PDB file of C-alpha atoms in Angstrom:
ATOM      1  CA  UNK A   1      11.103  33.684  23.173  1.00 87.00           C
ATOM      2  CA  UNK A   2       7.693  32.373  23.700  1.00 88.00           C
ATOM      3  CA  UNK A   3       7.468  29.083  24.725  1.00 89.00           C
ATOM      4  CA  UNK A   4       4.483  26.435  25.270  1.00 89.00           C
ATOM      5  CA  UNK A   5       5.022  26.487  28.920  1.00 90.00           C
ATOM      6  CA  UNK A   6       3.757  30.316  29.046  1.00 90.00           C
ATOM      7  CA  UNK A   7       0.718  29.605  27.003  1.00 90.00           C
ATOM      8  CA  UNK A   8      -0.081  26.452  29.873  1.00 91.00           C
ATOM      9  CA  UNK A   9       0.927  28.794  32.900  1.00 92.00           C
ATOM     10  CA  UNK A  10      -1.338  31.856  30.842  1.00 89.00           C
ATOM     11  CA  UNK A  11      -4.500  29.421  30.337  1.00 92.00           C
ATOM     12  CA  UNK A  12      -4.276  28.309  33.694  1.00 92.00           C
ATOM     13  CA  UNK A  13      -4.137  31.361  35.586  1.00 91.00           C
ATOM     14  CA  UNK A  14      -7.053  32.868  32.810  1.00 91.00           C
ATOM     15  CA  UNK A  15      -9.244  29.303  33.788  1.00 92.00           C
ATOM     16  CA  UNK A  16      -8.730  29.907  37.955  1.00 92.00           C
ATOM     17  CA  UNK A  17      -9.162  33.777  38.112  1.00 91.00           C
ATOM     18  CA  UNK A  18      -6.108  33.707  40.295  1.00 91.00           C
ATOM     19  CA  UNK A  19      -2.363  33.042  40.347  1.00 90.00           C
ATOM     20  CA  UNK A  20      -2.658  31.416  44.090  1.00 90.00           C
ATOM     21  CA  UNK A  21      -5.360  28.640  42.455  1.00 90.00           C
ATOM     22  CA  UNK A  22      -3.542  28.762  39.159  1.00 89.00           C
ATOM     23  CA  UNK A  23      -0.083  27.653  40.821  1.00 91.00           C
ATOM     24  CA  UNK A  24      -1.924  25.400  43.203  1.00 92.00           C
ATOM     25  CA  UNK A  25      -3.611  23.255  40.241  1.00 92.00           C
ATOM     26  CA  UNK A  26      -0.383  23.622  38.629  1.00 91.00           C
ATOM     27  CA  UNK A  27       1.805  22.179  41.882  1.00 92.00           C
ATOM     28  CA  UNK A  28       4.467  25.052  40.827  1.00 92.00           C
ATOM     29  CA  UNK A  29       5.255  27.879  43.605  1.00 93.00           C
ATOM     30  CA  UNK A  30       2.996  30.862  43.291  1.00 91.00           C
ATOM     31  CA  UNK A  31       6.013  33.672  42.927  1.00 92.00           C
ATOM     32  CA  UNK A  32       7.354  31.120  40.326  1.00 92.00           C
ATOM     33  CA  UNK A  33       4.123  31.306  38.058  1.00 91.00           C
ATOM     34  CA  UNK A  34       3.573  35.583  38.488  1.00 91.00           C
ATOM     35  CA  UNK A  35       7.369  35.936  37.174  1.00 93.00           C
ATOM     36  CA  UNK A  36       6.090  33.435  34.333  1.00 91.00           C
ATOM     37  CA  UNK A  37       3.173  35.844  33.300  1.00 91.00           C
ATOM     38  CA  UNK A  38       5.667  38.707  33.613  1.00 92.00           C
ATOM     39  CA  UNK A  39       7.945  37.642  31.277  1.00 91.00           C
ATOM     40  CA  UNK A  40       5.025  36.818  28.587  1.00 91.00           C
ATOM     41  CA  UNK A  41       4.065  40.047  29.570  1.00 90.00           C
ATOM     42  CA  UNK A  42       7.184  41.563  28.629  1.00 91.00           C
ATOM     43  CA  UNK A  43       7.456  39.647  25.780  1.00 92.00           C
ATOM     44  CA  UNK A  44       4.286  40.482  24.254  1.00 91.00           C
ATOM     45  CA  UNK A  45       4.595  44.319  24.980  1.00 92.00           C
ATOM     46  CA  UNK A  46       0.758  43.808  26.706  1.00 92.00           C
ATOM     47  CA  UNK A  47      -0.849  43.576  30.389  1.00 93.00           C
ATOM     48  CA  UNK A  48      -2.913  40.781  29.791  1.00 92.00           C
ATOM     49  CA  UNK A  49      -4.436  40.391  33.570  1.00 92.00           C
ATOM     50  CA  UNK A  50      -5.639  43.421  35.413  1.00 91.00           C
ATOM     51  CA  UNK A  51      -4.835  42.646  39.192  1.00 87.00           C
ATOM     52  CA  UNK A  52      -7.390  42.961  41.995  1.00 85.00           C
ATOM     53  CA  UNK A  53      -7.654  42.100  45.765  1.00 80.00           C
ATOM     54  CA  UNK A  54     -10.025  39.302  44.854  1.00 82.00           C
ATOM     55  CA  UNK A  55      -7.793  37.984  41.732  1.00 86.00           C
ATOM     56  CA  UNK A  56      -7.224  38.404  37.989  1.00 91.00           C
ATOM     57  CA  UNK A  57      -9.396  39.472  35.243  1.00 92.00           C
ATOM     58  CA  UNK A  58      -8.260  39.679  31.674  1.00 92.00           C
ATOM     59  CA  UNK A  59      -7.816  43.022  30.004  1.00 92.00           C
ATOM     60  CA  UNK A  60      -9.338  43.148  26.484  1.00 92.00           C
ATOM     61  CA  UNK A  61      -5.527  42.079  25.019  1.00 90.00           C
ATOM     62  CA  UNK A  62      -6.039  39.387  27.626  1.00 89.00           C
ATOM     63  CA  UNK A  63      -8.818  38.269  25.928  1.00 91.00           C
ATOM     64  CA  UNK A  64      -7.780  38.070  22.444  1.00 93.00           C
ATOM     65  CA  UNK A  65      -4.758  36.243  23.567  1.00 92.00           C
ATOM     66  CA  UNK A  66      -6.349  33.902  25.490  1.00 91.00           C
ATOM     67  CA  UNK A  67      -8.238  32.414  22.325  1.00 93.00           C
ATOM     68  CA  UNK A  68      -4.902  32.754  20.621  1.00 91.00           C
ATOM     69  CA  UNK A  69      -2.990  30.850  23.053  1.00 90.00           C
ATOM     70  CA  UNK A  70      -6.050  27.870  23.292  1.00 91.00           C
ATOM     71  CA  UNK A  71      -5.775  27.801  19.289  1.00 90.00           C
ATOM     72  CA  UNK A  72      -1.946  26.811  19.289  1.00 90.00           C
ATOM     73  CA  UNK A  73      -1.898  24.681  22.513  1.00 85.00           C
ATOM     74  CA  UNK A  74      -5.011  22.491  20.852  1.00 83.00           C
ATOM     75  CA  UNK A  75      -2.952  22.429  17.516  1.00 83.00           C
ATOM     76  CA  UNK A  76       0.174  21.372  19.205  1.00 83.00           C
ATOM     77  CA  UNK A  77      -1.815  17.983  21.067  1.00 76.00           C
ATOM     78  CA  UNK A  78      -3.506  17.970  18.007  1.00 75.00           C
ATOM     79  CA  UNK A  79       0.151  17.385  15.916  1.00 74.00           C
ATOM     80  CA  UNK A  80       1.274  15.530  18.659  1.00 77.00           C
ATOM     81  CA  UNK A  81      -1.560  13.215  18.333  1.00 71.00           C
ATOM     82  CA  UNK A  82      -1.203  12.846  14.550  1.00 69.00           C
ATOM     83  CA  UNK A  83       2.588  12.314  14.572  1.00 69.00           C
ATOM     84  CA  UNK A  84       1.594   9.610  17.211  1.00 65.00           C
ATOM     85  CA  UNK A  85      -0.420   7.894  14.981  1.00 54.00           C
ATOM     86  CA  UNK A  86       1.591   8.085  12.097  1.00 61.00           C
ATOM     87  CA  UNK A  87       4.525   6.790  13.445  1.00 60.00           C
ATOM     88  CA  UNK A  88       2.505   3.835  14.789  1.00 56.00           C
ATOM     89  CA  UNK A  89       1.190   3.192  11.102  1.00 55.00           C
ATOM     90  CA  UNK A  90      -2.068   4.039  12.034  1.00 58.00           C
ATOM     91  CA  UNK A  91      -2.298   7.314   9.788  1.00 57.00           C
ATOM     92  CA  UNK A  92      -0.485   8.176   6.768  1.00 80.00           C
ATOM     93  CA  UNK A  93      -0.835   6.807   3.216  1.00 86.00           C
ATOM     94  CA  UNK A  94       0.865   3.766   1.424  1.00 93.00           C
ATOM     95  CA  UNK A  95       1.101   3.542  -2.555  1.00 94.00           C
ATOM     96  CA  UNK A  96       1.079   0.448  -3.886  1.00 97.00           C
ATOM     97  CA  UNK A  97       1.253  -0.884  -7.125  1.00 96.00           C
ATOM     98  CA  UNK A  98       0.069  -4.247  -8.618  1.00 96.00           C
ATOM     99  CA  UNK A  99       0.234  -6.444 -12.019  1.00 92.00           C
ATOM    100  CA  UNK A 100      -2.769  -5.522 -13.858  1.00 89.00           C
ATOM    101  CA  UNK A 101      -3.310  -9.732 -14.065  1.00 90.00           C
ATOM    102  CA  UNK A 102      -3.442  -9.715 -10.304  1.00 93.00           C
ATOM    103  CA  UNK A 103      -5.390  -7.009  -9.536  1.00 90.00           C
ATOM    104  CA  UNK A 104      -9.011  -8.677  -8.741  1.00 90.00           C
ATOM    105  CA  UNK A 105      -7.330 -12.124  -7.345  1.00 93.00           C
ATOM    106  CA  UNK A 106      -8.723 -12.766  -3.573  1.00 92.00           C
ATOM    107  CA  UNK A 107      -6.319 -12.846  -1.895  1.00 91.00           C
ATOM    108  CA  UNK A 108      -4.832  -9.236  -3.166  1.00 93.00           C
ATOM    109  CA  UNK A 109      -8.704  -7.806  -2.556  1.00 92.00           C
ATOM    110  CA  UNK A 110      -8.724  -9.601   0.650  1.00 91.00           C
ATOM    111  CA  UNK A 111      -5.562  -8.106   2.385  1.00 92.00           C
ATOM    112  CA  UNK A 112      -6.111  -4.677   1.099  1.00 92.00           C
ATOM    113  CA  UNK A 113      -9.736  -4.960   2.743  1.00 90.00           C
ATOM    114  CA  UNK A 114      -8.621  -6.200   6.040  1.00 89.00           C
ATOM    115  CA  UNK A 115      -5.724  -3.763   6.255  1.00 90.00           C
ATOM    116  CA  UNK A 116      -8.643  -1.107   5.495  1.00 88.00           C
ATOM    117  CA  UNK A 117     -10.642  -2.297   8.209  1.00 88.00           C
ATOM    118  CA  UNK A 118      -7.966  -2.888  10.613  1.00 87.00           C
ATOM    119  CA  UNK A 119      -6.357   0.684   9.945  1.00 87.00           C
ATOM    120  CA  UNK A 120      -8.980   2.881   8.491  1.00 88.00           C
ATOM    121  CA  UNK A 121      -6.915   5.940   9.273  1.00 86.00           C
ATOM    122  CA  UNK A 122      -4.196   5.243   6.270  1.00 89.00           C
ATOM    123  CA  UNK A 123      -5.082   6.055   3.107  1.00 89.00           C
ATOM    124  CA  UNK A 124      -3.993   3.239  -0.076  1.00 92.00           C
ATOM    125  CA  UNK A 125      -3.317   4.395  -3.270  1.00 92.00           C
ATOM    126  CA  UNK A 126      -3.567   1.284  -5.939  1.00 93.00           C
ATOM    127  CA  UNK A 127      -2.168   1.875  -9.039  1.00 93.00           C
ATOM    128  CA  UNK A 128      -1.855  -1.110 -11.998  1.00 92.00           C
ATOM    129  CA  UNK A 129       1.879  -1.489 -13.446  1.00 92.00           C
ATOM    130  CA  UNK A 130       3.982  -3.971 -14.640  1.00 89.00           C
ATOM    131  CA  UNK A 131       6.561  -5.645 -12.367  1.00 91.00           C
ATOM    132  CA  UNK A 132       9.415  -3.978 -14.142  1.00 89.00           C
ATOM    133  CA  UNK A 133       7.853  -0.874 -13.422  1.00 92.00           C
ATOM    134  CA  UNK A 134       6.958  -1.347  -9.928  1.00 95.00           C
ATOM    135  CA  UNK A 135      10.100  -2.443  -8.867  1.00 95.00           C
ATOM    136  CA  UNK A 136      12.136   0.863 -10.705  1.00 94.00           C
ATOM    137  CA  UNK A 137       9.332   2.934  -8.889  1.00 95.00           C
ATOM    138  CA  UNK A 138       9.704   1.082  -5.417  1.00 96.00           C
ATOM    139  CA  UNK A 139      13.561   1.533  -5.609  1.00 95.00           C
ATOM    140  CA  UNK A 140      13.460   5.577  -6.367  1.00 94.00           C
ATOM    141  CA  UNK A 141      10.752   5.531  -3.728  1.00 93.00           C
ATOM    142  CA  UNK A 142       7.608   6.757  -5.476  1.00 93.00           C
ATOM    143  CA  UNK A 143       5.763   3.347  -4.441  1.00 96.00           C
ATOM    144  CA  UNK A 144       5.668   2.293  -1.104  1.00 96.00           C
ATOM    145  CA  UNK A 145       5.485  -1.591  -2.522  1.00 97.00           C
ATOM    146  CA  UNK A 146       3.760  -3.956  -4.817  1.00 97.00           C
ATOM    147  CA  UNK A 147       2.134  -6.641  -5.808  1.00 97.00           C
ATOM    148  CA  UNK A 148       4.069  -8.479  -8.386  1.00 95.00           C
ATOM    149  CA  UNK A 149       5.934 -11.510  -9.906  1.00 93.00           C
ATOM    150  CA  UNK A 150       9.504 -11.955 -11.603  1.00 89.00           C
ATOM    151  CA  UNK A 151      11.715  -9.836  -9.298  1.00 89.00           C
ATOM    152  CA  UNK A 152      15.410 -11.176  -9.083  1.00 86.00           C
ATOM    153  CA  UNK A 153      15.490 -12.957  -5.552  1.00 84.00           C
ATOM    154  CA  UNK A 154      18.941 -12.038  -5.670  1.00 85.00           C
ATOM    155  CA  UNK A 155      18.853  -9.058  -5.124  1.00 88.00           C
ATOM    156  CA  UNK A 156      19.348  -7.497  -1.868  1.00 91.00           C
ATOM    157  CA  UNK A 157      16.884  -4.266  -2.611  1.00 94.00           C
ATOM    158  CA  UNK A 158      14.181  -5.790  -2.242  1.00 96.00           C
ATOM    159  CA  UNK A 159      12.126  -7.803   0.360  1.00 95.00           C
ATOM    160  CA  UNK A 160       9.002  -9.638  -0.306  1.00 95.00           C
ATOM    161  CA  UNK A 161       7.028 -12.210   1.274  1.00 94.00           C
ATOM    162  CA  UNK A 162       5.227 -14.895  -1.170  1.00 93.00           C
ATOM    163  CA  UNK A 163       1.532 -14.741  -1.103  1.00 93.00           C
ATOM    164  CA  UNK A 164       0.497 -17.517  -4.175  1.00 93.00           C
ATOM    165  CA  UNK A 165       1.236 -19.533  -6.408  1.00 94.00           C
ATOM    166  CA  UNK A 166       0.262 -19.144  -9.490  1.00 95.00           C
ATOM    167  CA  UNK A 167      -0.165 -21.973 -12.424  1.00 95.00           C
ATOM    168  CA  UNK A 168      -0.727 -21.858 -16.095  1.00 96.00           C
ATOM    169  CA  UNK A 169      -4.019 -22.593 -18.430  1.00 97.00           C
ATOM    170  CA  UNK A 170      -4.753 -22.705 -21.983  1.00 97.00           C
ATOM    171  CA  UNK A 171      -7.035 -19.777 -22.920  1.00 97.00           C
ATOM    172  CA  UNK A 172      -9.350 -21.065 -26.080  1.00 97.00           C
ATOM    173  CA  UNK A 173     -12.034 -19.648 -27.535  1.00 97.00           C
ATOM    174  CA  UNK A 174     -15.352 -20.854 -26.393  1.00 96.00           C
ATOM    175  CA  UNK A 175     -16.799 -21.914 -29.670  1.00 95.00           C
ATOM    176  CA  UNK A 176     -13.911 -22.979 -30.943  1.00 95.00           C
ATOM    177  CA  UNK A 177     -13.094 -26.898 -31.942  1.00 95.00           C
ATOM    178  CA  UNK A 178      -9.960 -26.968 -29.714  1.00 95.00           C
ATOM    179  CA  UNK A 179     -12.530 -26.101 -26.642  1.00 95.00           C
ATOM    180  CA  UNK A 180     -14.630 -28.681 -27.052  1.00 94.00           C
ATOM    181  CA  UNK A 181     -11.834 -31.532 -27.974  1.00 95.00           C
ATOM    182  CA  UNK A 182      -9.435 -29.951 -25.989  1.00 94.00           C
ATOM    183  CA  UNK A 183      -5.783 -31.425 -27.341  1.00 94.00           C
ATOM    184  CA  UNK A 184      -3.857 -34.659 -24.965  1.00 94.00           C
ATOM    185  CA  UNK A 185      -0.878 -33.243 -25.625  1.00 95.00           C
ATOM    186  CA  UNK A 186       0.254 -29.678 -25.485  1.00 95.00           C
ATOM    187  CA  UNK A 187       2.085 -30.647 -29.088  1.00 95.00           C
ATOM    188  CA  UNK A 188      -0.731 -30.847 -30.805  1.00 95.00           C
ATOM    189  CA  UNK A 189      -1.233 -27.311 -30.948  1.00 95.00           C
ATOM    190  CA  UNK A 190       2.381 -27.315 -33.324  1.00 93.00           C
ATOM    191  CA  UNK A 191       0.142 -25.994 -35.989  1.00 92.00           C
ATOM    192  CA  UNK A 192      -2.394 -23.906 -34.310  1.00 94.00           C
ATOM    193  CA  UNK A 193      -2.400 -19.973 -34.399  1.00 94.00           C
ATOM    194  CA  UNK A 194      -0.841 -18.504 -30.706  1.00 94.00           C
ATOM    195  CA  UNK A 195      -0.889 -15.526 -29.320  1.00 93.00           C
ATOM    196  CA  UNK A 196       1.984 -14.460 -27.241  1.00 90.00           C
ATOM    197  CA  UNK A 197       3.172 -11.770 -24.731  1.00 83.00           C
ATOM    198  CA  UNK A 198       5.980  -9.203 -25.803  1.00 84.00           C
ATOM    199  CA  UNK A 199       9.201 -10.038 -24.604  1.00 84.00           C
ATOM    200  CA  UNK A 200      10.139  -6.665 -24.210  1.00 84.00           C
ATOM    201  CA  UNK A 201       7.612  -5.832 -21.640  1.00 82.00           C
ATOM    202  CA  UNK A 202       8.392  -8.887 -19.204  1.00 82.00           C
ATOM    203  CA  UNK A 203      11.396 -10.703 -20.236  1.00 88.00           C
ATOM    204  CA  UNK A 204      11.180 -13.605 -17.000  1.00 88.00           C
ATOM    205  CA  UNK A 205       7.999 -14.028 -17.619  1.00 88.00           C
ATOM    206  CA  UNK A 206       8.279 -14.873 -21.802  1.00 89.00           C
ATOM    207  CA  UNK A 207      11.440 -16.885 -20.636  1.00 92.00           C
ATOM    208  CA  UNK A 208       9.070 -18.980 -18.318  1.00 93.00           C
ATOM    209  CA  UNK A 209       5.914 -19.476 -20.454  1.00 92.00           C
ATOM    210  CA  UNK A 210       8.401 -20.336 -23.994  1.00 93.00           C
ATOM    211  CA  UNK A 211      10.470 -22.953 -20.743  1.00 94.00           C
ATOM    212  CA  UNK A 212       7.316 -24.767 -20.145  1.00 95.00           C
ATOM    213  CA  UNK A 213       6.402 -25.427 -23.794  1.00 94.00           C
ATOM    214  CA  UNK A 214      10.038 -26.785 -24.698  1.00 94.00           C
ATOM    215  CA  UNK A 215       9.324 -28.731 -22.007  1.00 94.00           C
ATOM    216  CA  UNK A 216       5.746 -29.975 -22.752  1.00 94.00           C
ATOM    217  CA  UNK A 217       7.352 -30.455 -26.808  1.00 94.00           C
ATOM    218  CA  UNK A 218       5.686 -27.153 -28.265  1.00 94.00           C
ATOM    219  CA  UNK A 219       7.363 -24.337 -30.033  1.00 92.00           C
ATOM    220  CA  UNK A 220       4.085 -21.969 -30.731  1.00 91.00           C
ATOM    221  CA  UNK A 221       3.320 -20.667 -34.259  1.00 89.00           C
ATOM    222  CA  UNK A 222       2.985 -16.910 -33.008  1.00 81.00           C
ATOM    223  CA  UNK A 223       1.047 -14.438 -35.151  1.00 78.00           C
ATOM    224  CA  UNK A 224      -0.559 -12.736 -33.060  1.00 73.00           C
ATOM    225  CA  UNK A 225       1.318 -10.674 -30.034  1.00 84.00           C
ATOM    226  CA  UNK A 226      -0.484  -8.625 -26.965  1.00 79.00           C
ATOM    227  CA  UNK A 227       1.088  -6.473 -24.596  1.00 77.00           C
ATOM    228  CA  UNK A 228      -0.847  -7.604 -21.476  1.00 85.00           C
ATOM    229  CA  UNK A 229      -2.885 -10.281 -20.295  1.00 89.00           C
ATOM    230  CA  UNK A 230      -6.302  -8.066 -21.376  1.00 89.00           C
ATOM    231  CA  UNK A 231      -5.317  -7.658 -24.297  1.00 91.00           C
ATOM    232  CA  UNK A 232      -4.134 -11.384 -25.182  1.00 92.00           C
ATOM    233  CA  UNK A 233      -7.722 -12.676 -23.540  1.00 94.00           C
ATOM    234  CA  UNK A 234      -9.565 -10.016 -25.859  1.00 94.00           C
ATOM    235  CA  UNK A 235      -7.706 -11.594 -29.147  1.00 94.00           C
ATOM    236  CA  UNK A 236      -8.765 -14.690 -28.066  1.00 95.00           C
ATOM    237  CA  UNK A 237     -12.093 -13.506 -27.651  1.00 96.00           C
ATOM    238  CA  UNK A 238     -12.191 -12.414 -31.139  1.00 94.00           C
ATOM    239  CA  UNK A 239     -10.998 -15.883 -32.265  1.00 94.00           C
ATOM    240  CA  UNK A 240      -7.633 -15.193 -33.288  1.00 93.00           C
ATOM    241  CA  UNK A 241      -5.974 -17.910 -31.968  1.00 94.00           C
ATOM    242  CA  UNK A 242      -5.286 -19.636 -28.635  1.00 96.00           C
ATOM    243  CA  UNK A 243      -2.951 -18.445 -25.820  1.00 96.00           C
ATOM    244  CA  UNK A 244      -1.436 -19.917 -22.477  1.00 96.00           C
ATOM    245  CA  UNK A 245      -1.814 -17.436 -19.813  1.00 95.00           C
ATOM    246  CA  UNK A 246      -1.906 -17.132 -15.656  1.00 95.00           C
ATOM    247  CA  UNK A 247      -4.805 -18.863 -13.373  1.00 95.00           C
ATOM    248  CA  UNK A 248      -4.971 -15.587 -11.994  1.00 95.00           C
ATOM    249  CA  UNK A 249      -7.217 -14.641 -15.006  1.00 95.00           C
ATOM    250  CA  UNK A 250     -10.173 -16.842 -14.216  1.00 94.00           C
ATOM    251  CA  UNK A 251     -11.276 -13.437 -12.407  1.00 93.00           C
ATOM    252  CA  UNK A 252     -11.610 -10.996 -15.304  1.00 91.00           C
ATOM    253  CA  UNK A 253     -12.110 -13.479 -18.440  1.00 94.00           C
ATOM    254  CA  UNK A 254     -13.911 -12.099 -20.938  1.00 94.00           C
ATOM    255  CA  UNK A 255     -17.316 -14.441 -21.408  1.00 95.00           C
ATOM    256  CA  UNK A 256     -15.870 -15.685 -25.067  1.00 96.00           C
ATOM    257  CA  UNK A 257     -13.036 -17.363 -23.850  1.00 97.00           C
ATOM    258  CA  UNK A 258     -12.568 -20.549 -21.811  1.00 97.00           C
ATOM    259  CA  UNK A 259      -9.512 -21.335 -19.491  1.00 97.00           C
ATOM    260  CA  UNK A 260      -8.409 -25.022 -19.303  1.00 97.00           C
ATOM    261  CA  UNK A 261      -5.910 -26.745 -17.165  1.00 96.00           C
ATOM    262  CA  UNK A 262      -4.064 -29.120 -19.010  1.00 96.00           C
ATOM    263  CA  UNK A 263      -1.915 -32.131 -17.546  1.00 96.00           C
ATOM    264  CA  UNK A 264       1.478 -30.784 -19.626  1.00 96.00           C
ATOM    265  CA  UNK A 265       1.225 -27.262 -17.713  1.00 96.00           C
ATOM    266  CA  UNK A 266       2.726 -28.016 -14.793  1.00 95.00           C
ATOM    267  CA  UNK A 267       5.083 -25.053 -13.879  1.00 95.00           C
ATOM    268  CA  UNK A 268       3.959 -22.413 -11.167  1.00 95.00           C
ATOM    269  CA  UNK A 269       5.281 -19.324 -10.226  1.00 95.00           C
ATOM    270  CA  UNK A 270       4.854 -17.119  -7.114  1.00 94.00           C
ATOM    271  CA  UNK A 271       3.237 -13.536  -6.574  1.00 95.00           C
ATOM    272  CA  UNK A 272       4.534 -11.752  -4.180  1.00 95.00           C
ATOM    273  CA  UNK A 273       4.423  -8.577  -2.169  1.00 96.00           C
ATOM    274  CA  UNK A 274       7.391  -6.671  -2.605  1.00 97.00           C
ATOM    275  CA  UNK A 275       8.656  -3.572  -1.055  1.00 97.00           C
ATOM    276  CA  UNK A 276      12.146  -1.628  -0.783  1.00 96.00           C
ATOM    277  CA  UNK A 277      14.194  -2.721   2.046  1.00 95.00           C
ATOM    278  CA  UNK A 278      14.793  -0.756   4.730  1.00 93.00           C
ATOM    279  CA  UNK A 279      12.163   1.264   3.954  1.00 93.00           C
ATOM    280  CA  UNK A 280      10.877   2.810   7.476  1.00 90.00           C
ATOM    281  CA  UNK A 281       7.493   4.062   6.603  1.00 91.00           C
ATOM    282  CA  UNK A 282       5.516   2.659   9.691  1.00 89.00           C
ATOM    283  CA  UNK A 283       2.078   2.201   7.473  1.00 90.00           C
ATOM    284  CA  UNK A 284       4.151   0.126   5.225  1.00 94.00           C
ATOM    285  CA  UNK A 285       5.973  -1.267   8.058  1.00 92.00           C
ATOM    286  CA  UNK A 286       2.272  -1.936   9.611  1.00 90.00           C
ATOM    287  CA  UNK A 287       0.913  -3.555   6.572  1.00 93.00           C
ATOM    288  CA  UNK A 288       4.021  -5.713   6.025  1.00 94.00           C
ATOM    289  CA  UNK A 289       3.318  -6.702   9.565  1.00 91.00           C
ATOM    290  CA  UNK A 290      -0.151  -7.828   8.667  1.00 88.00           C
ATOM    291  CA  UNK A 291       0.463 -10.007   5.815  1.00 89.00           C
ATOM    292  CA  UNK A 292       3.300 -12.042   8.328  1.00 85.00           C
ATOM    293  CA  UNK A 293       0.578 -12.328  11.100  1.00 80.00           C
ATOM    294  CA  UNK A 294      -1.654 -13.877   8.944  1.00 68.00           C
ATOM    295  CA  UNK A 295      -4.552 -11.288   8.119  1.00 43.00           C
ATOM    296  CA  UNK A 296      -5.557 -12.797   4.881  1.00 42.00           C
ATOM    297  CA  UNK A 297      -6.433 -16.735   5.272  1.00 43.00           C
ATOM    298  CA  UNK A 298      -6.085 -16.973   1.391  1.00 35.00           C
ATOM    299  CA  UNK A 299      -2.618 -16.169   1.551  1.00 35.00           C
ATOM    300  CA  UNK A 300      -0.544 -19.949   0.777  1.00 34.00           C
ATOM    301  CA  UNK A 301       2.642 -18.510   1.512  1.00 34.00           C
ATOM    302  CA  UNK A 302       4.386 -16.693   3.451  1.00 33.00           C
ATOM    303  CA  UNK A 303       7.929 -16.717   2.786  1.00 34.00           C
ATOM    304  CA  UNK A 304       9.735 -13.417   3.735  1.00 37.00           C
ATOM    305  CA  UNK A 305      13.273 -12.846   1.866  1.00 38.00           C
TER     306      UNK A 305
END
């Protein structure tokens, strides 16, 4: 069989024009190297040197075989090279996912940029989903990880490290009374049409928003139910009611509608980026690394579990 080591003893003998010089340059014992080229000789069923008092000159099969042998030997440090930088997370890919609300927050931006910069050879694939479907697609290992909220922190699948908080405002309409004499009390909206998320699609997430209006005394008069966050905003936009949704949408509110902080919204949640554990991919591993060390300064926490 053919190995690498013939191709290197081949080259070098084709490069000096002589065995003597080839197994010099090669610190290998001249008889040592001719049996080498006889046996890829043999192997090949071709004389690839014609031998002369002076030295060696390549016969025409010589020739063909010497761009032949160059072609694999670059390949091979070529693969080498690539599997070296791969397994140091500095090539490959990562997919990521991330909750359509949290897709143009700075911080998100901001890590995916530096990570760019810092490790331009790995390609990131961003694609918007919900956090229940990130995490089924992070488990059966068609994302890498993702950008989400309302994961069980029980669960051992999953690691994440906590990269904001978010908190809650009222979304109103910008002409509308209730924007400009915004209500003390969250209660006073009893009467007031809302417009409310789908349980279905994020269960923790309705749980949390209907917690923090038992709290504040309000149990909304729903008629009017979106999907996702874009789609809420854009019914409030069209004056259909008012909503209470994430601070995180300050960054694609449609121009209609105004977001206001109120003093009985006082519950946060975190974001975090979440990824399978165990999971040895060394670009993920890489950009895991990144977020611990710091790489975004808009990151408030950094909370590994």
């Amino acid at each position: 069989m053919i190995e690498i080591r013939h191709l290197r003893y081949f080259l070098a003998v084709a490069e000096a024009g002589s065995v003597a010089e080839a197994a010099r340059r090669l610190h290998i014992a001249q008889p040592a190297l001719s049996r080498q080229i006889k046996e890829l000789e043999e192997m090949l069923g071709a004389t690839l040197f014609a031998r002369g008092v002076k030295g060696v000159k390549l016969t025409t099969a010589g020739e063909q075989f010497r761009l032949d042998a160059q072609a694999l030997v670059d390949d091979l440090a070529s693969a080498r090279e690539r599997v070296g930088h791969i397994a140091r997370g500095q090539q490959g890919a990562l997919r990521l996912g991330v909750a359509p609300n949290y897709s143009w927050h700075p911080a998100i931006l901001h890590s995916l940029q530096t990570f760019r910069q810092a490790v331009p050879g790995v390609t990131v694939m961003l694609e918007p989903l919900l956090a229940a479907q990130q995490l089924e697609r992070i488990a059966s290992g068609n994302l890498d990880g993702g950008y989400l909220t309302w994961r069980n922190p029980e669960s051992s699948a999953y690691s994440a490290i906590r990269l904001f908080n978010c908190r809650l405002k009222l979304a109103l309409h910008r002409q509308s009374a209730l924007a400009k004499s915004p209500p003390r009390r969250l209660a006073d909206l009893q009467e007031e049409p809302c417009i409310w998320f789908r349980r279905e699609i994020a269960p923790a997430y309705n749980d949390f928003l209907t917690h923090q209006c038992q709290v504040a005394g309000l149990s909304p008069r729903t008629l009017q139910i979106g999907s996702d966050v874009s789609t809420i905003l854009g019914l409030v936009a069209a004056g259909m009611g008012y909503s209470i949704v994430s601070d995180a949408s300050i960054y694609h509110c449609p121009a209609d509608v105004v977001l206001l902080d109120h003093p009985d919204l006082t519950m946060t949640y975190p974001v975090e980026f979440v990824w399978r554990t165990g999971d040895d991919n060394p670009a993920l591993i890489r950009f895991v690394a990144g977020l611990r060390d710091g790489l975004s300064d808009s990151f408030v926490g950094d909370t590994a579990t």
